[in-house]
Amino acid sequence: MSWDVIGMLALVAFCAGFFDAIAGGGGLITLPALLLASVDPISAIATNKFQAASATISATVTFARKGMIEWRDGRFLAISGFIGGASGALLVSSIDQRYLEVCVPIMLILVAIYFTFSPKLANETRRKRIGILVFSFTVAPILGFYDGIFGPGVG
């Protein structure tokens, strides 16, 4: 990979990080950029996951310092999300690269279309609908699995 491409990817990563911090969706910027730079899909997904994990750790530390994390409830979310994410990562690493080269761009387009046309949540619709334990053992592992196998759009 040439220094020009590395420089462009660094610029894209900076912009995606800035955008991700404000509104989320940085993976929808970095993953296509990596694929356009001829990075193989598994490496592109892994690089995107490393960036997302770094951002998540940073956000967790920041929220923890401000006392904004309910550790008792969060542990169930973290464990089930981690199990789902690890399962997704193991699965994607076993999928043939030729298949991923076709599927990943299609998935990126579908996620972008979904977020472009999906209704935005109003504050009234953000109320709790299920308990934390039910969420932890149903929704969290599914989101973790999707995040592990692909990722963009989860945050």
mmCIF file of N, CA and C in Angstrom, residues 18-146:
data_model
loop_
_atom_site.group_PDB
_atom_site.id
_atom_site.type_symbol
_atom_site.label_atom_id
_atom_site.label_comp_id
_atom_site.label_asym_id
_atom_site.label_seq_id
_atom_site.Cartn_x
_atom_site.Cartn_y
_atom_site.Cartn_z
ATOM 1 N N PHE A 18 -14.566 11.712 13.840
ATOM 2 C CA PHE A 18 -15.260 12.956 14.176
ATOM 3 C C PHE A 18 -16.763 12.786 13.985
ATOM 4 N N PHE A 19 -17.146 12.250 12.837
ATOM 5 C CA PHE A 19 -18.560 12.037 12.534
ATOM 6 C C PHE A 19 -19.173 11.040 13.516
ATOM 7 N N ASP A 20 -18.434 9.972 13.822
ATOM 8 C CA ASP A 20 -18.911 8.934 14.734
ATOM 9 C C ASP A 20 -19.159 9.499 16.127
ATOM 10 N N ALA A 21 -18.283 10.389 16.570
ATOM 11 C CA ALA A 21 -18.431 10.981 17.904
ATOM 12 C C ALA A 21 -19.676 11.855 17.992
ATOM 13 N N ILE A 22 -20.058 12.468 16.890
ATOM 14 C CA ILE A 22 -21.216 13.366 16.894
ATOM 15 C C ILE A 22 -22.522 12.605 16.664
ATOM 16 N N ALA A 23 -22.546 11.766 15.656
ATOM 17 C CA ALA A 23 -23.815 11.151 15.256
ATOM 18 C C ALA A 23 -23.769 9.638 15.128
ATOM 19 N N GLY A 24 -22.605 9.021 15.249
ATOM 20 C CA GLY A 24 -22.499 7.586 15.012
ATOM 21 C C GLY A 24 -22.362 7.302 13.526
ATOM 22 N N GLY A 25 -22.115 6.065 13.192
ATOM 23 C CA GLY A 25 -22.045 5.672 11.794
ATOM 24 C C GLY A 25 -20.679 5.770 11.158
ATOM 25 N N GLY A 26 -19.624 5.883 11.957
ATOM 26 C CA GLY A 26 -18.279 5.974 11.400
ATOM 27 C C GLY A 26 -17.887 4.760 10.577
ATOM 28 N N GLY A 27 -18.425 3.598 10.937
ATOM 29 C CA GLY A 27 -18.136 2.378 10.186
ATOM 30 C C GLY A 27 -18.655 2.430 8.765
ATOM 31 N N LEU A 28 -19.709 3.216 8.547
ATOM 32 C CA LEU A 28 -20.234 3.370 7.192
ATOM 33 C C LEU A 28 -19.318 4.223 6.328
ATOM 34 N N ILE A 29 -18.337 4.861 6.957
ATOM 35 C CA ILE A 29 -17.344 5.654 6.226
ATOM 36 C C ILE A 29 -16.045 4.865 6.085
ATOM 37 N N THR A 30 -15.570 4.292 7.189
ATOM 38 C CA THR A 30 -14.263 3.626 7.158
ATOM 39 C C THR A 30 -14.269 2.322 6.373
ATOM 40 N N LEU A 31 -15.308 1.515 6.525
ATOM 41 C CA LEU A 31 -15.316 0.217 5.843
ATOM 42 C C LEU A 31 -15.284 0.359 4.322
ATOM 43 N N PRO A 32 -16.117 1.202 3.717
ATOM 44 C CA PRO A 32 -16.006 1.372 2.260
ATOM 45 C C PRO A 32 -14.649 1.931 1.829
ATOM 46 N N ALA A 33 -14.087 2.841 2.636
ATOM 47 C CA ALA A 33 -12.775 3.406 2.287
ATOM 48 C C ALA A 33 -11.712 2.320 2.278
ATOM 49 N N LEU A 34 -11.751 1.443 3.261
ATOM 50 C CA LEU A 34 -10.778 0.345 3.305
ATOM 51 C C LEU A 34 -10.957 -0.588 2.116
ATOM 52 N N LEU A 35 -12.199 -0.887 1.773
ATOM 53 C CA LEU A 35 -12.453 -1.764 0.624
ATOM 54 C C LEU A 35 -12.008 -1.109 -0.678
ATOM 55 N N LEU A 36 -12.243 0.206 -0.814
ATOM 56 C CA LEU A 36 -11.790 0.921 -2.016
ATOM 57 C C LEU A 36 -10.271 0.964 -2.115
ATOM 58 N N ALA A 37 -9.595 0.864 -0.963
ATOM 59 C CA ALA A 37 -8.128 0.849 -0.948
ATOM 60 C C ALA A 37 -7.586 -0.562 -1.172
ATOM 61 N N SER A 38 -8.446 -1.471 -1.594
ATOM 62 C CA SER A 38 -8.088 -2.861 -1.901
ATOM 63 C C SER A 38 -7.676 -3.674 -0.682
ATOM 64 N N VAL A 39 -8.168 -3.306 0.488
ATOM 65 C CA VAL A 39 -7.949 -4.125 1.681
ATOM 66 C C VAL A 39 -8.952 -5.269 1.601
ATOM 67 N N ASP A 40 -8.498 -6.507 1.875
ATOM 68 C CA ASP A 40 -9.418 -7.634 1.787
ATOM 69 C C ASP A 40 -10.531 -7.476 2.826
ATOM 70 N N PRO A 41 -11.722 -8.028 2.552
ATOM 71 C CA PRO A 41 -12.881 -7.793 3.421
ATOM 72 C C PRO A 41 -12.673 -8.177 4.888
ATOM 73 N N ILE A 42 -12.029 -9.291 5.156
ATOM 74 C CA ILE A 42 -11.826 -9.702 6.549
ATOM 75 C C ILE A 42 -10.923 -8.707 7.267
ATOM 76 N N SER A 43 -9.853 -8.278 6.619
ATOM 77 C CA SER A 43 -8.964 -7.284 7.233
ATOM 78 C C SER A 43 -9.672 -5.945 7.402
ATOM 79 N N ALA A 44 -10.513 -5.575 6.426
ATOM 80 C CA ALA A 44 -11.257 -4.315 6.524
ATOM 81 C C ALA A 44 -12.235 -4.364 7.694
ATOM 82 N N ILE A 45 -12.946 -5.473 7.839
ATOM 83 C CA ILE A 45 -13.882 -5.620 8.952
ATOM 84 C C ILE A 45 -13.126 -5.621 10.274
ATOM 85 N N ALA A 46 -11.995 -6.330 10.330
ATOM 86 C CA ALA A 46 -11.199 -6.376 11.566
ATOM 87 C C ALA A 46 -10.660 -4.993 11.928
ATOM 88 N N THR A 47 -10.182 -4.258 10.939
ATOM 89 C CA THR A 47 -9.684 -2.899 11.186
ATOM 90 C C THR A 47 -10.812 -2.005 11.688
ATOM 91 N N ASN A 48 -11.967 -2.126 11.066
ATOM 92 C CA ASN A 48 -13.133 -1.357 11.485
ATOM 93 C C ASN A 48 -13.539 -1.728 12.914
ATOM 94 N N LYS A 49 -13.463 -3.008 13.248
ATOM 95 C CA LYS A 49 -13.803 -3.461 14.607
ATOM 96 C C LYS A 49 -12.806 -2.916 15.623
ATOM 97 N N PHE A 50 -11.529 -2.875 15.257
ATOM 98 C CA PHE A 50 -10.514 -2.334 16.170
ATOM 99 C C PHE A 50 -10.804 -0.867 16.462
ATOM 100 N N GLN A 51 -11.130 -0.108 15.423
ATOM 101 C CA GLN A 51 -11.468 1.308 15.599
ATOM 102 C C GLN A 51 -12.708 1.451 16.458
ATOM 103 N N ALA A 52 -13.728 0.649 16.192
ATOM 104 C CA ALA A 52 -14.976 0.742 16.953
ATOM 105 C C ALA A 52 -14.762 0.337 18.411
ATOM 106 N N ALA A 53 -13.962 -0.703 18.635
ATOM 107 C CA ALA A 53 -13.681 -1.134 20.010
ATOM 108 C C ALA A 53 -12.908 -0.062 20.763
ATOM 109 N N SER A 54 -11.964 0.576 20.095
ATOM 110 C CA SER A 54 -11.204 1.660 20.726
ATOM 111 C C SER A 54 -12.129 2.807 21.122
ATOM 112 N N ALA A 55 -13.047 3.157 20.241
ATOM 113 C CA ALA A 55 -14.003 4.231 20.537
ATOM 114 C C ALA A 55 -14.928 3.837 21.684
ATOM 115 N N THR A 56 -15.354 2.577 21.703
ATOM 116 C CA THR A 56 -16.237 2.101 22.771
ATOM 117 C C THR A 56 -15.532 2.121 24.114
ATOM 118 N N ILE A 57 -14.281 1.690 24.139
ATOM 119 C CA ILE A 57 -13.512 1.710 25.389
ATOM 120 C C ILE A 57 -13.344 3.142 25.876
ATOM 121 N N SER A 58 -13.020 4.039 24.973
ATOM 122 C CA SER A 58 -12.864 5.449 25.332
ATOM 123 C C SER A 58 -14.163 6.026 25.894
ATOM 124 N N ALA A 59 -15.277 5.733 25.239
ATOM 125 C CA ALA A 59 -16.574 6.230 25.708
ATOM 126 C C ALA A 59 -16.932 5.624 27.062
ATOM 127 N N THR A 60 -16.648 4.341 27.245
ATOM 128 C CA THR A 60 -16.946 3.679 28.516
ATOM 129 C C THR A 60 -16.163 4.309 29.651
ATOM 130 N N VAL A 61 -14.881 4.555 29.428
ATOM 131 C CA VAL A 61 -14.052 5.194 30.456
ATOM 132 C C VAL A 61 -14.595 6.585 30.785
ATOM 133 N N THR A 62 -14.954 7.343 29.760
ATOM 134 C CA THR A 62 -15.487 8.693 29.975
ATOM 135 C C THR A 62 -16.783 8.647 30.773
ATOM 136 N N PHE A 63 -17.716 7.784 30.376
ATOM 137 C CA PHE A 63 -18.986 7.675 31.098
ATOM 138 C C PHE A 63 -18.777 7.150 32.515
ATOM 139 N N ALA A 64 -17.845 6.220 32.687
ATOM 140 C CA ALA A 64 -17.575 5.676 34.025
ATOM 141 C C ALA A 64 -17.030 6.758 34.947
ATOM 142 N N ARG A 65 -16.131 7.575 34.450
ATOM 143 C CA ARG A 65 -15.574 8.666 35.267
ATOM 144 C C ARG A 65 -16.645 9.662 35.689
ATOM 145 N N LYS A 66 -17.675 9.805 34.871
ATOM 146 C CA LYS A 66 -18.768 10.722 35.195
ATOM 147 C C LYS A 66 -19.864 10.038 36.016
ATOM 148 N N GLY A 67 -19.670 8.758 36.340
ATOM 149 C CA GLY A 67 -20.652 8.023 37.130
ATOM 150 C C GLY A 67 -21.951 7.740 36.396
ATOM 151 N N MET A 68 -21.873 7.619 35.087
ATOM 152 C CA MET A 68 -23.083 7.455 34.277
ATOM 153 C C MET A 68 -23.351 6.011 33.863
ATOM 154 N N ILE A 69 -22.628 5.062 34.435
ATOM 155 C CA ILE A 69 -22.807 3.655 34.070
ATOM 156 C C ILE A 69 -23.395 2.901 35.256
ATOM 157 N N GLU A 70 -24.446 2.151 34.998
ATOM 158 C CA GLU A 70 -25.023 1.274 36.010
ATOM 159 C C GLU A 70 -24.355 -0.089 35.845
ATOM 160 N N TRP A 71 -23.274 -0.308 36.581
ATOM 161 C CA TRP A 71 -22.453 -1.504 36.416
ATOM 162 C C TRP A 71 -23.245 -2.784 36.661
ATOM 163 N N ARG A 72 -24.181 -2.744 37.604
ATOM 164 C CA ARG A 72 -24.935 -3.953 37.923
ATOM 165 C C ARG A 72 -25.711 -4.443 36.697
ATOM 166 N N ASP A 73 -26.400 -3.555 36.024
ATOM 167 C CA ASP A 73 -27.150 -3.926 34.822
ATOM 168 C C ASP A 73 -26.240 -4.086 33.611
ATOM 169 N N GLY A 74 -25.215 -3.282 33.529
ATOM 170 C CA GLY A 74 -24.328 -3.292 32.376
ATOM 171 C C GLY A 74 -23.547 -4.572 32.196
ATOM 172 N N ARG A 75 -23.278 -5.267 33.281
ATOM 173 C CA ARG A 75 -22.479 -6.498 33.155
ATOM 174 C C ARG A 75 -23.189 -7.539 32.301
ATOM 175 N N PHE A 76 -24.528 -7.651 32.434
ATOM 176 C CA PHE A 76 -25.269 -8.618 31.623
ATOM 177 C C PHE A 76 -25.221 -8.234 30.145
ATOM 178 N N LEU A 77 -25.380 -6.953 29.878
ATOM 179 C CA LEU A 77 -25.289 -6.473 28.497
ATOM 180 C C LEU A 77 -23.910 -6.745 27.917
ATOM 181 N N ALA A 78 -22.879 -6.448 28.701
ATOM 182 C CA ALA A 78 -21.505 -6.621 28.225
ATOM 183 C C ALA A 78 -21.198 -8.084 27.938
ATOM 184 N N ILE A 79 -21.574 -8.954 28.845
ATOM 185 C CA ILE A 79 -21.270 -10.382 28.668
ATOM 186 C C ILE A 79 -22.013 -10.952 27.466
ATOM 187 N N SER A 80 -23.314 -10.707 27.374
ATOM 188 C CA SER A 80 -24.073 -11.279 26.260
ATOM 189 C C SER A 80 -23.690 -10.632 24.928
ATOM 190 N N GLY A 81 -23.417 -9.337 24.942
ATOM 191 C CA GLY A 81 -22.956 -8.677 23.719
ATOM 192 C C GLY A 81 -21.602 -9.199 23.273
ATOM 193 N N PHE A 82 -20.704 -9.443 24.252
ATOM 194 C CA PHE A 82 -19.381 -9.981 23.928
ATOM 195 C C PHE A 82 -19.496 -11.381 23.331
ATOM 196 N N ILE A 83 -20.335 -12.218 23.920
ATOM 197 C CA ILE A 83 -20.512 -13.578 23.392
ATOM 198 C C ILE A 83 -21.056 -13.524 21.966
ATOM 199 N N GLY A 84 -22.057 -12.677 21.731
ATOM 200 C CA GLY A 84 -22.590 -12.520 20.377
ATOM 201 C C GLY A 84 -21.545 -11.990 19.414
ATOM 202 N N GLY A 85 -20.778 -10.986 19.847
ATOM 203 C CA GLY A 85 -19.742 -10.402 18.992
ATOM 204 C C GLY A 85 -18.632 -11.381 18.661
ATOM 205 N N ALA A 86 -18.199 -12.142 19.669
ATOM 206 C CA ALA A 86 -17.151 -13.144 19.431
ATOM 207 C C ALA A 86 -17.650 -14.219 18.473
ATOM 208 N N SER A 87 -18.904 -14.615 18.616
ATOM 209 C CA SER A 87 -19.477 -15.616 17.706
ATOM 210 C C SER A 87 -19.521 -15.088 16.274
ATOM 211 N N GLY A 88 -19.937 -13.844 16.108
ATOM 212 C CA GLY A 88 -19.970 -13.242 14.774
ATOM 213 C C GLY A 88 -18.588 -13.121 14.165
ATOM 214 N N ALA A 89 -17.604 -12.731 14.984
ATOM 215 C CA ALA A 89 -16.229 -12.599 14.486
ATOM 216 C C ALA A 89 -15.665 -13.951 14.068
ATOM 217 N N LEU A 90 -15.954 -14.995 14.844
ATOM 218 C CA LEU A 90 -15.496 -16.336 14.471
ATOM 219 C C LEU A 90 -16.140 -16.781 13.164
ATOM 220 N N LEU A 91 -17.415 -16.503 13.010
ATOM 221 C CA LEU A 91 -18.098 -16.902 11.780
ATOM 222 C C LEU A 91 -17.544 -16.160 10.570
ATOM 223 N N VAL A 92 -17.385 -14.849 10.663
ATOM 224 C CA VAL A 92 -16.907 -14.088 9.504
ATOM 225 C C VAL A 92 -15.490 -14.505 9.119
ATOM 226 N N SER A 93 -14.684 -14.907 10.090
ATOM 227 C CA SER A 93 -13.318 -15.327 9.765
ATOM 228 C C SER A 93 -13.288 -16.671 9.041
ATOM 229 N N SER A 94 -14.398 -17.406 9.089
ATOM 230 C CA SER A 94 -14.432 -18.702 8.411
ATOM 231 C C SER A 94 -15.130 -18.644 7.050
ATOM 232 N N ILE A 95 -15.679 -17.491 6.693
ATOM 233 C CA ILE A 95 -16.377 -17.349 5.412
ATOM 234 C C ILE A 95 -15.358 -17.094 4.302
ATOM 235 N N ASP A 96 -15.556 -17.731 3.173
ATOM 236 C CA ASP A 96 -14.669 -17.571 2.024
ATOM 237 C C ASP A 96 -14.601 -16.100 1.606
ATOM 238 N N GLN A 97 -13.387 -15.629 1.367
ATOM 239 C CA GLN A 97 -13.161 -14.219 1.033
ATOM 240 C C GLN A 97 -13.895 -13.805 -0.237
ATOM 241 N N ARG A 98 -14.000 -14.684 -1.207
ATOM 242 C CA ARG A 98 -14.701 -14.339 -2.452
ATOM 243 C C ARG A 98 -16.170 -14.020 -2.177
ATOM 244 N N TYR A 99 -16.765 -14.756 -1.254
ATOM 245 C CA TYR A 99 -18.153 -14.507 -0.878
ATOM 246 C C TYR A 99 -18.276 -13.151 -0.185
ATOM 247 N N LEU A 100 -17.326 -12.860 0.703
ATOM 248 C CA LEU A 100 -17.345 -11.577 1.415
ATOM 249 C C LEU A 100 -17.151 -10.405 0.465
ATOM 250 N N GLU A 101 -16.321 -10.583 -0.568
ATOM 251 C CA GLU A 101 -16.086 -9.507 -1.530
ATOM 252 C C GLU A 101 -17.367 -9.097 -2.241
ATOM 253 N N VAL A 102 -18.311 -10.029 -2.358
ATOM 254 C CA VAL A 102 -19.602 -9.724 -2.968
ATOM 255 C C VAL A 102 -20.587 -9.216 -1.914
ATOM 256 N N CYS A 103 -20.629 -9.879 -0.765
ATOM 257 C CA CYS A 103 -21.651 -9.582 0.252
ATOM 258 C C CYS A 103 -21.413 -8.277 1.009
ATOM 259 N N VAL A 104 -20.170 -7.963 1.345
ATOM 260 C CA VAL A 104 -19.905 -6.779 2.170
ATOM 261 C C VAL A 104 -20.363 -5.490 1.482
ATOM 262 N N PRO A 105 -20.026 -5.251 0.213
ATOM 263 C CA PRO A 105 -20.540 -4.022 -0.420
ATOM 264 C C PRO A 105 -22.071 -3.977 -0.481
ATOM 265 N N ILE A 106 -22.695 -5.116 -0.723
ATOM 266 C CA ILE A 106 -24.161 -5.158 -0.755
ATOM 267 C C ILE A 106 -24.725 -4.815 0.621
ATOM 268 N N MET A 107 -24.135 -5.379 1.664
ATOM 269 C CA MET A 107 -24.598 -5.090 3.022
ATOM 270 C C MET A 107 -24.407 -3.616 3.365
ATOM 271 N N LEU A 108 -23.287 -3.033 2.942
ATOM 272 C CA LEU A 108 -23.065 -1.601 3.182
ATOM 273 C C LEU A 108 -24.149 -0.753 2.522
ATOM 274 N N ILE A 109 -24.490 -1.096 1.302
ATOM 275 C CA ILE A 109 -25.533 -0.358 0.585
ATOM 276 C C ILE A 109 -26.876 -0.513 1.296
ATOM 277 N N LEU A 110 -27.202 -1.737 1.720
ATOM 278 C CA LEU A 110 -28.471 -1.968 2.413
ATOM 279 C C LEU A 110 -28.548 -1.205 3.733
ATOM 280 N N VAL A 111 -27.459 -1.195 4.490
ATOM 281 C CA VAL A 111 -27.445 -0.457 5.760
ATOM 282 C C VAL A 111 -27.590 1.041 5.501
ATOM 283 N N ALA A 112 -26.889 1.548 4.497
ATOM 284 C CA ALA A 112 -26.990 2.978 4.171
ATOM 285 C C ALA A 112 -28.412 3.343 3.750
ATOM 286 N N ILE A 113 -29.036 2.499 2.941
ATOM 287 C CA ILE A 113 -30.422 2.750 2.524
ATOM 288 C C ILE A 113 -31.350 2.719 3.734
ATOM 289 N N TYR A 114 -31.156 1.737 4.596
ATOM 290 C CA TYR A 114 -32.000 1.629 5.792
ATOM 291 C C TYR A 114 -31.915 2.901 6.631
ATOM 292 N N PHE A 115 -30.699 3.358 6.904
ATOM 293 C CA PHE A 115 -30.551 4.536 7.753
ATOM 294 C C PHE A 115 -30.984 5.825 7.063
ATOM 295 N N THR A 116 -30.949 5.836 5.763
ATOM 296 C CA THR A 116 -31.421 7.011 5.036
ATOM 297 C C THR A 116 -32.939 7.140 5.123
ATOM 298 N N PHE A 117 -33.631 6.024 5.023
ATOM 299 C CA PHE A 117 -35.088 6.069 4.936
ATOM 300 C C PHE A 117 -35.828 5.621 6.193
ATOM 301 N N SER A 118 -35.131 5.140 7.203
ATOM 302 C CA SER A 118 -35.830 4.696 8.418
ATOM 303 C C SER A 118 -36.298 5.900 9.221
ATOM 304 N N PRO A 119 -37.435 5.753 9.891
ATOM 305 C CA PRO A 119 -37.917 6.875 10.706
ATOM 306 C C PRO A 119 -36.993 7.085 11.903
ATOM 307 N N LYS A 120 -36.823 8.341 12.259
ATOM 308 C CA LYS A 120 -35.984 8.666 13.416
ATOM 309 C C LYS A 120 -36.814 8.491 14.680
ATOM 310 N N LEU A 121 -36.163 8.052 15.755
ATOM 311 C CA LEU A 121 -36.868 7.857 17.016
ATOM 312 C C LEU A 121 -37.131 9.191 17.693
ATOM 313 N N ALA A 122 -38.346 9.416 18.049
ATOM 314 C CA ALA A 122 -38.686 10.597 18.843
ATOM 315 C C ALA A 122 -38.421 10.267 20.307
ATOM 316 N N ASN A 123 -38.288 11.268 21.130
ATOM 317 C CA ASN A 123 -38.034 11.031 22.549
ATOM 318 C C ASN A 123 -39.107 10.158 23.190
ATOM 319 N N GLU A 124 -40.358 10.274 22.745
ATOM 320 C CA GLU A 124 -41.432 9.475 23.323
ATOM 321 C C GLU A 124 -41.252 7.988 23.040
ATOM 322 N N THR A 125 -40.635 7.641 21.929
ATOM 323 C CA THR A 125 -40.488 6.228 21.581
ATOM 324 C C THR A 125 -39.232 5.618 22.174
ATOM 325 N N ARG A 126 -38.455 6.377 22.897
ATOM 326 C CA ARG A 126 -37.217 5.869 23.471
ATOM 327 C C ARG A 126 -37.406 5.299 24.875
ATOM 328 N N ARG A 127 -38.625 5.217 25.342
ATOM 329 C CA ARG A 127 -38.850 4.684 26.679
ATOM 330 C C ARG A 127 -38.591 3.177 26.691
ATOM 331 N N LYS A 128 -38.316 2.660 27.877
ATOM 332 C CA LYS A 128 -38.064 1.225 28.017
ATOM 333 C C LYS A 128 -39.315 0.438 27.664
ATOM 334 N N ARG A 129 -39.121 -0.603 26.887
ATOM 335 C CA ARG A 129 -40.241 -1.466 26.530
ATOM 336 C C ARG A 129 -40.076 -2.853 27.129
ATOM 337 N N ILE A 130 -38.836 -3.255 27.363
ATOM 338 C CA ILE A 130 -38.571 -4.547 28.002
ATOM 339 C C ILE A 130 -37.531 -4.324 29.087
ATOM 340 N N GLY A 131 -37.469 -5.244 30.019
ATOM 341 C CA GLY A 131 -36.513 -5.134 31.110
ATOM 342 C C GLY A 131 -35.087 -5.382 30.647
ATOM 343 N N ILE A 132 -34.150 -4.985 31.494
ATOM 344 C CA ILE A 132 -32.729 -5.103 31.155
ATOM 345 C C ILE A 132 -32.295 -6.560 30.979
ATOM 346 N N LEU A 133 -32.823 -7.467 31.798
ATOM 347 C CA LEU A 133 -32.436 -8.873 31.664
ATOM 348 C C LEU A 133 -32.956 -9.470 30.365
ATOM 349 N N VAL A 134 -34.201 -9.182 30.023
ATOM 350 C CA VAL A 134 -34.751 -9.681 28.760
ATOM 351 C C VAL A 134 -33.950 -9.109 27.594
ATOM 352 N N PHE A 135 -33.674 -7.810 27.633
ATOM 353 C CA PHE A 135 -32.879 -7.176 26.585
ATOM 354 C C PHE A 135 -31.486 -7.805 26.511
ATOM 355 N N SER A 136 -30.883 -8.042 27.682
ATOM 356 C CA SER A 136 -29.520 -8.580 27.734
ATOM 357 C C SER A 136 -29.402 -9.954 27.097
ATOM 358 N N PHE A 137 -30.440 -10.759 27.226
ATOM 359 C CA PHE A 137 -30.339 -12.130 26.734
ATOM 360 C C PHE A 137 -31.094 -12.376 25.436
ATOM 361 N N THR A 138 -31.662 -11.327 24.852
ATOM 362 C CA THR A 138 -32.316 -11.470 23.549
ATOM 363 C C THR A 138 -31.703 -10.516 22.524
ATOM 364 N N VAL A 139 -31.859 -9.239 22.743
ATOM 365 C CA VAL A 139 -31.423 -8.238 21.763
ATOM 366 C C VAL A 139 -29.905 -8.062 21.763
ATOM 367 N N ALA A 140 -29.293 -7.967 22.940
ATOM 368 C CA ALA A 140 -27.847 -7.696 23.021
ATOM 369 C C ALA A 140 -26.996 -8.742 22.298
ATOM 370 N N PRO A 141 -27.253 -10.053 22.465
ATOM 371 C CA PRO A 141 -26.415 -11.005 21.721
ATOM 372 C C PRO A 141 -26.634 -10.945 20.208
ATOM 373 N N ILE A 142 -27.850 -10.612 19.788
ATOM 374 C CA ILE A 142 -28.117 -10.486 18.348
ATOM 375 C C ILE A 142 -27.362 -9.286 17.779
ATOM 376 N N LEU A 143 -27.431 -8.154 18.482
ATOM 377 C CA LEU A 143 -26.674 -6.976 18.041
ATOM 378 C C LEU A 143 -25.177 -7.250 18.083
ATOM 379 N N GLY A 144 -24.722 -7.944 19.129
ATOM 380 C CA GLY A 144 -23.308 -8.301 19.229
ATOM 381 C C GLY A 144 -22.875 -9.184 18.075
ATOM 382 N N PHE A 145 -23.711 -10.161 17.722
ATOM 383 C CA PHE A 145 -23.398 -11.055 16.609
ATOM 384 C C PHE A 145 -23.279 -10.267 15.310
ATOM 385 N N TYR A 146 -24.264 -9.419 15.038
ATOM 386 C CA TYR A 146 -24.207 -8.586 13.831
ATOM 387 C C TYR A 146 -22.963 -7.702 13.846
#
